[in-house]
């Protein structure tokens, strides 16, 4: 690629402070709450845990912490959250965000949860106006030990769409304390870690601010992809992309949509990072289709790279 297309993503000393922080939950605004609730129950095994004001519903697995909020309204990303197990994690995040000039409020009311201990929770408004929740440890029923043929083993990462990748990195890495693991060399996509997983958050330039690109659940292993692709087909859910393997993260993937059009990924085998043992340098992947899909480079219709694009439709005979 040409030198002028290379963009370095800038991090400061706060990047990498978070070492034990995972994805927690996500909230969407949808027009039709009942249809989406039925989808999440039938396909992902998420059941209603609570009713939210104005006809919204809170969904989770068993008595575990909630995973998805469905909120009636103009379709879009309402908020997303992270579970912080770092020592002094919430005060640290709060202090760094406030110092950098971001708005932070308490979230006490929302976190009357199934946790045995009180949950400290904050909400910070990211640079594109979307609230980001950070809270201390919660109970997550069945995580990593569930019936993987009928429910994923956990909620794994959120990928937000933005109009300005660096502005979002300033919030998540240079203030909150995530760290860039990898980027596309054109600076239009980066993956950030906050524990040993290659990414718990990714940021991609989609030309508009404050949107969800996709979010992802983990399966236990490759064998489960067979079961899930058969299961999705039986349920009348169209597989939109994959199965394949990403370059950044090296994780296996398959994608499908919920009724509101949110892209959902199932993933496994994500690369691990051990910051306590080794100094990593973020890699810059060529912005070509083969980087985001090692198996042939076919892309879904909603994904493009700056150097070439091969849609699934064109690639299939
Ligand atoms: Fe993903």
Tab-separated table of N, CA and C in Angstrom, residues 222 225 241-254 265 268-271 285 289-298:
chain	number	residue	atom	x	y	z
A	222	UNK	N	-14.530	-25.047	17.291
A	222	UNK	CA	-14.865	-25.154	15.872
A	222	UNK	C	-16.052	-26.090	15.646
A	225	UNK	N	-19.478	-24.640	15.436
A	225	UNK	CA	-19.912	-23.852	14.281
A	225	UNK	C	-20.843	-24.661	13.383
A	241	UNK	N	-22.362	-14.173	6.730
A	241	UNK	CA	-20.926	-14.116	6.424
A	241	UNK	C	-20.219	-15.258	7.158
A	242	UNK	N	-19.389	-15.984	6.406
A	242	UNK	CA	-18.629	-17.068	6.996
A	242	UNK	C	-19.342	-18.397	6.856
A	243	UNK	N	-18.859	-19.423	7.561
A	243	UNK	CA	-17.756	-19.388	8.521
A	243	UNK	C	-16.436	-18.979	7.870
A	244	UNK	N	-15.612	-18.316	8.661
A	244	UNK	CA	-14.312	-17.880	8.192
A	244	UNK	C	-13.386	-17.682	9.383
A	245	UNK	N	-12.201	-17.152	9.079
A	245	UNK	CA	-11.242	-16.841	10.155
A	245	UNK	C	-10.691	-15.440	9.914
A	246	UNK	N	-10.773	-14.595	10.946
A	246	UNK	CA	-10.213	-13.246	10.855
A	246	UNK	C	-8.686	-13.293	10.963
A	247	UNK	N	-8.003	-12.366	10.276
A	247	UNK	CA	-6.568	-12.194	10.496
A	247	UNK	C	-6.323	-11.611	11.882
A	248	UNK	N	-6.716	-10.355	12.113
A	248	UNK	CA	-6.575	-9.788	13.460
A	248	UNK	C	-7.430	-10.574	14.464
A	249	UNK	N	-6.778	-11.195	15.442
A	249	UNK	CA	-7.479	-12.011	16.429
A	249	UNK	C	-7.428	-13.489	16.130
A	250	UNK	N	-7.239	-13.809	14.844
A	250	UNK	CA	-7.175	-15.198	14.388
A	250	UNK	C	-8.412	-16.000	14.777
A	251	UNK	N	-9.504	-15.316	15.098
A	251	UNK	CA	-10.688	-16.046	15.567
A	251	UNK	C	-11.559	-16.515	14.403
A	252	UNK	N	-12.174	-17.669	14.637
A	252	UNK	CA	-13.184	-18.201	13.720
A	252	UNK	C	-14.433	-17.345	13.846
A	253	UNK	N	-15.202	-17.233	12.760
A	253	UNK	CA	-16.409	-16.416	12.856
A	253	UNK	C	-17.503	-16.925	11.939
A	254	UNK	N	-18.744	-16.614	12.323
A	254	UNK	CA	-19.900	-16.688	11.433
A	254	UNK	C	-20.849	-15.576	11.865
A	265	UNK	N	-22.148	-11.778	15.600
A	265	UNK	CA	-21.061	-12.693	15.271
A	265	UNK	C	-21.001	-13.801	16.307
A	268	UNK	N	-14.811	-18.003	17.988
A	268	UNK	CA	-14.070	-18.950	18.846
A	268	UNK	C	-12.586	-18.853	18.517
A	269	UNK	N	-11.786	-19.368	19.414
A	269	UNK	CA	-10.317	-19.470	19.225
A	269	UNK	C	-9.619	-18.118	19.136
A	270	UNK	N	-10.122	-17.101	19.807
A	270	UNK	CA	-9.460	-15.792	19.729
A	270	UNK	C	-8.055	-15.846	20.343
A	271	UNK	N	-7.132	-15.178	19.672
A	271	UNK	CA	-5.739	-15.104	20.122
A	271	UNK	C	-5.649	-14.464	21.518
A	285	UNK	N	-2.217	-4.398	9.824
A	285	UNK	CA	-2.626	-5.320	8.759
A	285	UNK	C	-2.916	-4.538	7.486
A	289	UNK	N	-9.262	-7.365	1.735
A	289	UNK	CA	-10.273	-8.316	2.225
A	289	UNK	C	-9.672	-9.537	2.906
A	290	UNK	N	-8.511	-10.002	2.429
A	290	UNK	CA	-7.921	-11.216	3.008
A	290	UNK	C	-7.466	-11.007	4.455
A	291	UNK	N	-7.290	-9.764	4.899
A	291	UNK	CA	-6.918	-9.546	6.300
A	291	UNK	C	-8.094	-9.821	7.234
A	292	UNK	N	-9.286	-9.399	6.829
A	292	UNK	CA	-10.446	-9.617	7.707
A	292	UNK	C	-11.114	-10.962	7.465
A	293	UNK	N	-10.781	-11.619	6.366
A	293	UNK	CA	-11.258	-12.985	6.125
A	293	UNK	C	-10.142	-13.776	5.460
A	294	UNK	N	-9.347	-14.473	6.271
A	294	UNK	CA	-8.191	-15.211	5.745
A	294	UNK	C	-8.603	-16.271	4.730
A	295	UNK	N	-9.829	-16.779	4.866
A	295	UNK	CA	-10.268	-17.871	3.998
A	295	UNK	C	-10.915	-17.311	2.731
A	296	UNK	N	-10.113	-16.720	1.863
A	296	UNK	CA	-10.615	-16.321	0.557
A	296	UNK	C	-10.966	-14.862	0.416
A	297	UNK	N	-11.102	-14.144	1.531
A	297	UNK	CA	-11.320	-12.706	1.443
A	297	UNK	C	-12.734	-12.270	1.107
A	298	UNK	N	-13.689	-13.211	1.023
A	298	UNK	CA	-15.055	-12.775	0.731
A	298	UNK	C	-15.598	-11.948	1.896
